[in-house]
């Protein structure tokens, strides 16, 4: 496969996943803000910090009010990671690799772009936020469904899935971090009703509340939720699940192309670390520190994959 095509597929599905993940992160911050009873407003700054776009936001705004944060994350042209920019970038990459895609995948991406562009043509208020975020999640899931239902399981599929799971692993770590490290007002709140409600919000933000309760009954604990979203390979947004799929797709490419790269070595190391640790060990190390390392490792791995397979954004 030409590097240009591989790169287009990789980034197309990174951007699709990024748009959905930005919507999920925004919903997590918004719902957690609703649990606050102390009148503090730093949850919106926390969402911007967790998304890693502090500099871009502060270059344009002086305060972290809900309207500015919501619209910066969803539709601002000055934010390269906004949902609108991400969907447009995904469509641009899809056009570049259109001959490698089934007609169903192309149509799903194009329809996603048209719907999102129309929905974000005007500023978004908190009153309409929930409905809009649900629509974004639905449209991006249709694109993934078209990929699964119509594409050959070949290198095209492997590069597409690598983009998806790298972006998803990064997002799961960030959403956990926005809860545990940034949004919890004080150590005094650990174990309180607010703390427990916020952990449940995190489950809902990654569509995991029902599956968690299936496995754990009515018992909801911070350490149980953290274990579920980090180490449980049955959960499709957990770090362990994402990295298992990253490893599978990299190994498929190694077998197909007959060569292994530095990215394979790093992915194997990360998978081994996740398989060899426990949630108690993670909390002893410090959850924020663990998540920061995970985010950095994911970024490094994404760069290595681009270098190893000779494609660029």
mmCIF file of C-alpha atoms in Angstrom:
data_model
loop_
_atom_site.group_PDB
_atom_site.id
_atom_site.type_symbol
_atom_site.label_atom_id
_atom_site.label_comp_id
_atom_site.label_asym_id
_atom_site.label_seq_id
_atom_site.Cartn_x
_atom_site.Cartn_y
_atom_site.Cartn_z
ATOM 1 C CA UNK A 1 0.000 0.000 0.000
ATOM 2 C CA UNK A 2 1.214 3.514 -0.782
ATOM 3 C CA UNK A 3 2.191 5.495 2.296
ATOM 4 C CA UNK A 4 -0.188 8.272 1.262
ATOM 5 C CA UNK A 5 -3.115 5.843 1.258
ATOM 6 C CA UNK A 6 -2.113 4.247 4.573
ATOM 7 C CA UNK A 7 -1.783 7.676 6.138
ATOM 8 C CA UNK A 8 -5.134 8.802 4.789
ATOM 9 C CA UNK A 9 -6.889 5.774 6.271
ATOM 10 C CA UNK A 10 -5.066 6.085 9.595
ATOM 11 C CA UNK A 11 -5.913 9.779 9.987
ATOM 12 C CA UNK A 12 -9.421 9.484 8.626
ATOM 13 C CA UNK A 13 -10.377 7.145 11.450
ATOM 14 C CA UNK A 14 -8.339 9.026 14.048
ATOM 15 C CA UNK A 15 -10.349 12.138 13.213
ATOM 16 C CA UNK A 16 -13.671 10.269 13.281
ATOM 17 C CA UNK A 17 -12.805 8.872 16.710
ATOM 18 C CA UNK A 18 -11.490 12.260 17.868
ATOM 19 C CA UNK A 19 -14.775 13.963 17.007
ATOM 20 C CA UNK A 20 -16.721 11.402 19.025
ATOM 21 C CA UNK A 21 -14.246 11.498 21.883
ATOM 22 C CA UNK A 22 -14.372 15.294 22.084
ATOM 23 C CA UNK A 23 -18.139 15.012 22.369
ATOM 24 C CA UNK A 24 -17.751 12.401 25.128
ATOM 25 C CA UNK A 25 -15.202 14.503 27.021
ATOM 26 C CA UNK A 26 -17.449 17.546 26.806
ATOM 27 C CA UNK A 27 -20.423 15.549 28.064
ATOM 28 C CA UNK A 28 -18.367 14.203 30.981
ATOM 29 C CA UNK A 29 -17.355 17.723 31.999
ATOM 30 C CA UNK A 30 -20.870 19.081 31.546
ATOM 31 C CA UNK A 31 -22.490 16.304 33.589
ATOM 32 C CA UNK A 32 -19.879 16.569 36.328
ATOM 33 C CA UNK A 33 -20.520 20.313 36.457
ATOM 34 C CA UNK A 34 -24.162 19.530 37.212
ATOM 35 C CA UNK A 35 -23.097 17.592 40.328
ATOM 36 C CA UNK A 36 -21.334 20.593 41.818
ATOM 37 C CA UNK A 37 -23.047 22.278 44.750
ATOM 38 C CA UNK A 38 -20.341 24.747 45.747
ATOM 39 C CA UNK A 39 -20.746 27.232 42.915
ATOM 40 C CA UNK A 40 -17.237 26.742 41.608
ATOM 41 C CA UNK A 41 -16.770 26.975 37.828
ATOM 42 C CA UNK A 42 -13.335 25.432 37.223
ATOM 43 C CA UNK A 43 -14.803 22.315 35.588
ATOM 44 C CA UNK A 44 -14.840 24.087 32.208
ATOM 45 C CA UNK A 45 -11.167 24.995 32.541
ATOM 46 C CA UNK A 46 -10.519 21.388 33.521
ATOM 47 C CA UNK A 47 -12.128 20.101 30.323
ATOM 48 C CA UNK A 48 -9.931 22.397 28.219
ATOM 49 C CA UNK A 49 -6.822 21.290 30.134
ATOM 50 C CA UNK A 50 -7.686 17.628 29.761
ATOM 51 C CA UNK A 51 -8.221 18.066 26.015
ATOM 52 C CA UNK A 52 -4.698 19.528 25.818
ATOM 53 C CA UNK A 53 -5.733 22.765 24.111
ATOM 54 C CA UNK A 54 -5.044 25.339 26.848
ATOM 55 C CA UNK A 55 -2.784 27.511 24.692
ATOM 56 C CA UNK A 56 -5.200 27.711 21.766
ATOM 57 C CA UNK A 57 -8.123 28.513 24.054
ATOM 58 C CA UNK A 58 -6.325 31.124 26.137
ATOM 59 C CA UNK A 59 -5.089 32.857 22.990
ATOM 60 C CA UNK A 60 -8.725 33.617 22.177
ATOM 61 C CA UNK A 61 -10.625 33.805 25.483
ATOM 62 C CA UNK A 62 -9.958 35.344 28.892
ATOM 63 C CA UNK A 63 -12.364 33.218 30.917
ATOM 64 C CA UNK A 64 -13.670 29.641 31.018
ATOM 65 C CA UNK A 65 -17.408 30.172 30.807
ATOM 66 C CA UNK A 66 -19.603 27.321 29.586
ATOM 67 C CA UNK A 67 -20.629 28.935 26.281
ATOM 68 C CA UNK A 68 -17.069 29.694 25.190
ATOM 69 C CA UNK A 69 -15.761 26.228 26.119
ATOM 70 C CA UNK A 70 -18.668 24.371 24.503
ATOM 71 C CA UNK A 71 -18.403 26.232 21.215
ATOM 72 C CA UNK A 72 -14.595 26.136 21.166
ATOM 73 C CA UNK A 73 -14.672 22.351 21.504
ATOM 74 C CA UNK A 74 -17.495 21.839 19.038
ATOM 75 C CA UNK A 75 -17.263 24.394 16.249
ATOM 76 C CA UNK A 76 -14.403 26.892 16.592
ATOM 77 C CA UNK A 77 -12.198 27.120 13.499
ATOM 78 C CA UNK A 78 -9.257 28.216 15.655
ATOM 79 C CA UNK A 79 -9.340 24.878 17.485
ATOM 80 C CA UNK A 80 -7.821 22.211 15.207
ATOM 81 C CA UNK A 81 -9.350 19.472 17.386
ATOM 82 C CA UNK A 82 -12.898 20.840 17.410
ATOM 83 C CA UNK A 83 -15.601 18.408 16.330
ATOM 84 C CA UNK A 84 -16.318 20.419 13.187
ATOM 85 C CA UNK A 85 -12.646 20.571 12.157
ATOM 86 C CA UNK A 86 -12.144 16.880 12.970
ATOM 87 C CA UNK A 87 -15.098 15.773 10.847
ATOM 88 C CA UNK A 88 -13.974 17.954 7.954
ATOM 89 C CA UNK A 89 -10.445 16.533 8.218
ATOM 90 C CA UNK A 90 -11.867 12.994 8.242
ATOM 91 C CA UNK A 91 -13.873 13.727 5.097
ATOM 92 C CA UNK A 92 -10.831 15.284 3.406
ATOM 93 C CA UNK A 93 -8.790 12.153 4.108
ATOM 94 C CA UNK A 94 -11.691 9.967 2.952
ATOM 95 C CA UNK A 95 -11.785 11.817 -0.366
ATOM 96 C CA UNK A 96 -8.056 11.266 -0.763
ATOM 97 C CA UNK A 97 -8.389 7.483 -0.249
ATOM 98 C CA UNK A 98 -11.861 7.082 -1.725
ATOM 99 C CA UNK A 99 -10.801 4.264 -4.061
ATOM 100 C CA UNK A 100 -9.709 2.233 -1.006
ATOM 101 C CA UNK A 101 -13.119 2.587 0.674
ATOM 102 C CA UNK A 102 -16.406 0.872 0.036
ATOM 103 C CA UNK A 103 -19.196 3.132 -1.187
ATOM 104 C CA UNK A 104 -20.989 2.613 2.128
ATOM 105 C CA UNK A 105 -18.039 3.945 4.146
ATOM 106 C CA UNK A 106 -17.650 6.986 1.893
ATOM 107 C CA UNK A 107 -21.378 7.761 2.052
ATOM 108 C CA UNK A 108 -21.386 7.411 5.839
ATOM 109 C CA UNK A 109 -18.471 9.852 6.185
ATOM 110 C CA UNK A 110 -20.029 12.319 3.762
ATOM 111 C CA UNK A 111 -23.406 12.194 5.517
ATOM 112 C CA UNK A 112 -21.683 12.594 8.880
ATOM 113 C CA UNK A 113 -19.948 15.736 7.609
ATOM 114 C CA UNK A 114 -23.149 17.226 6.172
ATOM 115 C CA UNK A 115 -25.180 16.566 9.335
ATOM 116 C CA UNK A 116 -22.522 17.876 11.716
ATOM 117 C CA UNK A 117 -21.781 20.928 9.579
ATOM 118 C CA UNK A 118 -25.483 21.824 9.555
ATOM 119 C CA UNK A 119 -25.906 21.218 13.294
ATOM 120 C CA UNK A 120 -22.871 23.374 14.149
ATOM 121 C CA UNK A 121 -23.711 26.231 11.795
ATOM 122 C CA UNK A 122 -24.922 28.229 14.814
ATOM 123 C CA UNK A 123 -23.608 28.626 18.371
ATOM 124 C CA UNK A 124 -24.561 25.804 20.737
ATOM 125 C CA UNK A 125 -26.257 26.413 24.074
ATOM 126 C CA UNK A 126 -26.328 24.177 27.128
ATOM 127 C CA UNK A 127 -30.046 23.662 26.503
ATOM 128 C CA UNK A 128 -29.408 21.834 23.223
ATOM 129 C CA UNK A 129 -26.049 20.319 24.147
ATOM 130 C CA UNK A 130 -27.172 16.810 25.146
ATOM 131 C CA UNK A 131 -29.162 16.228 21.953
ATOM 132 C CA UNK A 132 -26.316 17.501 19.773
ATOM 133 C CA UNK A 133 -23.667 15.348 21.458
ATOM 134 C CA UNK A 134 -25.874 12.276 21.020
ATOM 135 C CA UNK A 135 -26.216 13.066 17.314
ATOM 136 C CA UNK A 136 -22.433 13.350 16.915
ATOM 137 C CA UNK A 137 -21.903 9.997 18.610
ATOM 138 C CA UNK A 138 -24.547 8.400 16.410
ATOM 139 C CA UNK A 139 -23.089 9.704 13.144
ATOM 140 C CA UNK A 140 -19.548 8.588 13.963
ATOM 141 C CA UNK A 141 -20.798 5.148 15.010
ATOM 142 C CA UNK A 142 -22.472 4.783 11.597
ATOM 143 C CA UNK A 143 -19.076 5.302 9.932
ATOM 144 C CA UNK A 144 -17.503 2.589 12.086
ATOM 145 C CA UNK A 145 -20.428 0.283 11.389
ATOM 146 C CA UNK A 146 -19.977 0.739 7.637
ATOM 147 C CA UNK A 147 -16.279 -0.113 7.985
ATOM 148 C CA UNK A 148 -17.039 -3.306 9.918
ATOM 149 C CA UNK A 149 -19.846 -4.390 7.677
ATOM 150 C CA UNK A 150 -18.407 -3.755 4.210
ATOM 151 C CA UNK A 151 -14.580 -3.717 4.220
ATOM 152 C CA UNK A 152 -12.132 -6.548 3.599
ATOM 153 C CA UNK A 153 -9.948 -7.564 6.542
ATOM 154 C CA UNK A 154 -6.701 -6.475 4.884
ATOM 155 C CA UNK A 155 -4.102 -3.740 5.384
ATOM 156 C CA UNK A 156 -6.745 -1.078 4.640
ATOM 157 C CA UNK A 157 -8.774 -2.345 7.592
ATOM 158 C CA UNK A 158 -5.669 -2.647 9.807
ATOM 159 C CA UNK A 159 -4.545 0.963 9.295
ATOM 160 C CA UNK A 160 -8.112 2.184 9.851
ATOM 161 C CA UNK A 161 -8.380 0.309 13.134
ATOM 162 C CA UNK A 162 -4.975 1.474 14.316
ATOM 163 C CA UNK A 163 -6.152 5.066 13.974
ATOM 164 C CA UNK A 164 -9.355 4.301 15.841
ATOM 165 C CA UNK A 165 -7.812 2.542 18.823
ATOM 166 C CA UNK A 166 -4.868 4.904 19.280
ATOM 167 C CA UNK A 167 -7.286 7.818 19.482
ATOM 168 C CA UNK A 168 -9.637 5.888 21.768
ATOM 169 C CA UNK A 169 -6.887 4.869 24.191
ATOM 170 C CA UNK A 170 -5.804 8.496 24.463
ATOM 171 C CA UNK A 171 -9.384 9.601 25.119
ATOM 172 C CA UNK A 172 -10.137 6.994 27.799
ATOM 173 C CA UNK A 173 -7.041 8.074 29.713
ATOM 174 C CA UNK A 174 -8.036 11.731 29.406
ATOM 175 C CA UNK A 175 -11.629 11.187 30.520
ATOM 176 C CA UNK A 176 -10.438 9.261 33.583
ATOM 177 C CA UNK A 177 -7.966 12.028 34.310
ATOM 178 C CA UNK A 178 -10.576 14.775 34.058
ATOM 179 C CA UNK A 179 -12.458 13.038 36.854
ATOM 180 C CA UNK A 180 -9.812 11.839 39.226
ATOM 181 C CA UNK A 181 -7.149 14.523 39.058
ATOM 182 C CA UNK A 182 -8.782 17.704 37.840
ATOM 183 C CA UNK A 183 -12.492 17.759 38.560
ATOM 184 C CA UNK A 184 -12.522 16.359 42.077
ATOM 185 C CA UNK A 185 -12.558 19.589 44.116
ATOM 186 C CA UNK A 186 -10.556 18.329 47.080
ATOM 187 C CA UNK A 187 -9.165 15.171 48.619
ATOM 188 C CA UNK A 188 -11.840 15.649 51.262
ATOM 189 C CA UNK A 189 -14.475 14.726 48.677
ATOM 190 C CA UNK A 190 -13.017 11.261 48.014
ATOM 191 C CA UNK A 191 -15.657 8.669 48.895
ATOM 192 C CA UNK A 192 -18.400 11.279 49.210
ATOM 193 C CA UNK A 193 -21.727 11.300 47.379
ATOM 194 C CA UNK A 194 -20.310 13.833 44.876
ATOM 195 C CA UNK A 195 -17.291 11.596 44.259
ATOM 196 C CA UNK A 196 -19.480 8.539 43.610
ATOM 197 C CA UNK A 197 -21.859 10.441 41.322
ATOM 198 C CA UNK A 198 -18.933 11.733 39.291
ATOM 199 C CA UNK A 199 -17.513 8.223 38.836
ATOM 200 C CA UNK A 200 -20.908 7.110 37.534
ATOM 201 C CA UNK A 201 -20.863 10.033 35.099
ATOM 202 C CA UNK A 202 -17.540 8.763 33.761
ATOM 203 C CA UNK A 203 -19.117 5.366 33.111
ATOM 204 C CA UNK A 204 -21.973 6.978 31.189
ATOM 205 C CA UNK A 205 -19.607 9.159 29.164
ATOM 206 C CA UNK A 206 -17.924 6.060 27.704
ATOM 207 C CA UNK A 207 -21.201 4.094 27.326
ATOM 208 C CA UNK A 208 -20.133 1.647 30.036
ATOM 209 C CA UNK A 209 -22.633 2.103 32.844
ATOM 210 C CA UNK A 210 -24.884 -0.838 31.943
ATOM 211 C CA UNK A 211 -22.054 -3.255 31.167
ATOM 212 C CA UNK A 212 -20.331 -2.330 34.433
ATOM 213 C CA UNK A 213 -23.520 -3.022 36.381
ATOM 214 C CA UNK A 214 -24.013 -6.330 34.583
ATOM 215 C CA UNK A 215 -20.640 -7.439 35.894
ATOM 216 C CA UNK A 216 -20.767 -5.840 39.333
ATOM 217 C CA UNK A 217 -24.410 -5.715 40.305
ATOM 218 C CA UNK A 218 -25.357 -2.588 42.208
ATOM 219 C CA UNK A 219 -21.893 -2.002 43.677
ATOM 220 C CA UNK A 220 -20.169 1.081 42.275
ATOM 221 C CA UNK A 221 -16.705 1.897 43.602
ATOM 222 C CA UNK A 222 -13.960 4.179 42.250
ATOM 223 C CA UNK A 223 -11.395 1.384 42.230
ATOM 224 C CA UNK A 224 -13.833 -0.961 40.468
ATOM 225 C CA UNK A 225 -14.633 1.604 37.778
ATOM 226 C CA UNK A 226 -10.969 2.434 37.269
ATOM 227 C CA UNK A 227 -10.135 -1.257 36.913
ATOM 228 C CA UNK A 228 -12.980 -1.703 34.416
ATOM 229 C CA UNK A 229 -11.868 1.216 32.223
ATOM 230 C CA UNK A 230 -8.153 0.449 32.400
ATOM 231 C CA UNK A 231 -7.647 -3.310 32.652
ATOM 232 C CA UNK A 232 -10.844 -5.122 31.581
ATOM 233 C CA UNK A 233 -10.362 -6.470 28.042
ATOM 234 C CA UNK A 234 -14.091 -7.083 27.690
ATOM 235 C CA UNK A 235 -14.766 -3.336 27.746
ATOM 236 C CA UNK A 236 -14.257 -1.888 24.212
ATOM 237 C CA UNK A 237 -13.058 1.472 25.498
ATOM 238 C CA UNK A 238 -10.694 0.230 28.187
ATOM 239 C CA UNK A 239 -6.970 0.846 27.787
ATOM 240 C CA UNK A 240 -6.290 -2.897 27.841
ATOM 241 C CA UNK A 241 -8.848 -3.567 25.084
ATOM 242 C CA UNK A 242 -7.577 -0.705 22.910
ATOM 243 C CA UNK A 243 -3.978 -1.838 23.186
ATOM 244 C CA UNK A 244 -4.859 -5.447 22.534
ATOM 245 C CA UNK A 245 -6.433 -4.331 19.246
ATOM 246 C CA UNK A 246 -3.486 -2.076 18.435
ATOM 247 C CA UNK A 247 -1.191 -5.061 18.972
ATOM 248 C CA UNK A 248 -3.386 -7.355 16.851
ATOM 249 C CA UNK A 249 -3.451 -4.962 13.904
ATOM 250 C CA UNK A 250 0.276 -4.239 14.099
ATOM 251 C CA UNK A 251 0.986 -7.985 14.173
ATOM 252 C CA UNK A 252 -1.297 -8.464 11.158
ATOM 253 C CA UNK A 253 0.740 -5.863 9.258
ATOM 254 C CA UNK A 254 4.005 -7.491 10.380
ATOM 255 C CA UNK A 255 2.846 -10.857 9.047
ATOM 256 C CA UNK A 256 1.519 -9.311 5.829
ATOM 257 C CA UNK A 257 4.599 -7.191 5.087
ATOM 258 C CA UNK A 258 7.138 -9.582 6.596
ATOM 259 C CA UNK A 259 8.857 -7.016 8.811
ATOM 260 C CA UNK A 260 8.598 -5.712 12.371
ATOM 261 C CA UNK A 261 9.343 -2.129 13.422
ATOM 262 C CA UNK A 262 9.994 -0.092 16.551
ATOM 263 C CA UNK A 263 6.250 0.490 16.858
ATOM 264 C CA UNK A 264 5.718 -3.261 17.304
ATOM 265 C CA UNK A 265 8.258 -3.332 20.148
ATOM 266 C CA UNK A 266 6.646 -0.398 21.955
ATOM 267 C CA UNK A 267 3.118 -1.783 21.529
ATOM 268 C CA UNK A 268 4.249 -5.162 22.911
ATOM 269 C CA UNK A 269 5.834 -3.425 25.909
ATOM 270 C CA UNK A 270 2.688 -1.420 26.697
ATOM 271 C CA UNK A 271 0.480 -4.517 26.356
ATOM 272 C CA UNK A 272 2.812 -6.421 28.656
ATOM 273 C CA UNK A 273 2.680 -3.674 31.272
ATOM 274 C CA UNK A 274 -1.124 -3.592 31.202
ATOM 275 C CA UNK A 275 -1.325 -7.378 31.425
ATOM 276 C CA UNK A 276 1.154 -7.484 34.288
ATOM 277 C CA UNK A 277 -0.290 -4.829 36.593
ATOM 278 C CA UNK A 278 -3.244 -4.565 38.949
ATOM 279 C CA UNK A 279 -5.542 -1.699 39.781
ATOM 280 C CA UNK A 280 -4.119 -1.608 43.320
ATOM 281 C CA UNK A 281 -0.625 -1.155 41.900
ATOM 282 C CA UNK A 282 -1.898 1.644 39.677
ATOM 283 C CA UNK A 283 -3.468 3.488 42.607
ATOM 284 C CA UNK A 284 -0.298 3.020 44.670
ATOM 285 C CA UNK A 285 1.730 4.561 41.834
ATOM 286 C CA UNK A 286 -0.829 7.342 41.490
ATOM 287 C CA UNK A 287 -3.689 7.234 38.999
ATOM 288 C CA UNK A 288 -2.875 10.640 37.516
ATOM 289 C CA UNK A 289 0.759 9.651 37.013
ATOM 290 C CA UNK A 290 -0.268 6.367 35.397
ATOM 291 C CA UNK A 291 -2.689 8.115 33.042
ATOM 292 C CA UNK A 292 -0.132 10.766 32.098
ATOM 293 C CA UNK A 293 2.341 8.033 31.186
ATOM 294 C CA UNK A 294 -0.356 6.281 29.152
ATOM 295 C CA UNK A 295 -1.169 9.450 27.200
ATOM 296 C CA UNK A 296 2.528 10.040 26.478
ATOM 297 C CA UNK A 297 3.063 6.407 25.405
ATOM 298 C CA UNK A 298 0.085 6.584 23.044
ATOM 299 C CA UNK A 299 1.440 9.758 21.451
ATOM 300 C CA UNK A 300 4.887 8.200 21.032
ATOM 301 C CA UNK A 301 3.430 5.046 19.503
ATOM 302 C CA UNK A 302 1.333 7.036 17.008
ATOM 303 C CA UNK A 303 4.453 8.905 15.876
ATOM 304 C CA UNK A 304 6.416 5.655 15.537
ATOM 305 C CA UNK A 305 3.692 4.056 13.419
ATOM 306 C CA UNK A 306 3.734 6.999 11.034
ATOM 307 C CA UNK A 307 7.522 6.827 10.761
ATOM 308 C CA UNK A 308 7.720 3.033 10.471
ATOM 309 C CA UNK A 309 5.119 2.823 7.719
ATOM 310 C CA UNK A 310 6.301 6.035 6.050
ATOM 311 C CA UNK A 311 3.159 8.075 6.069
ATOM 312 C CA UNK A 312 2.360 11.426 7.534
ATOM 313 C CA UNK A 313 -0.653 13.586 8.329
#
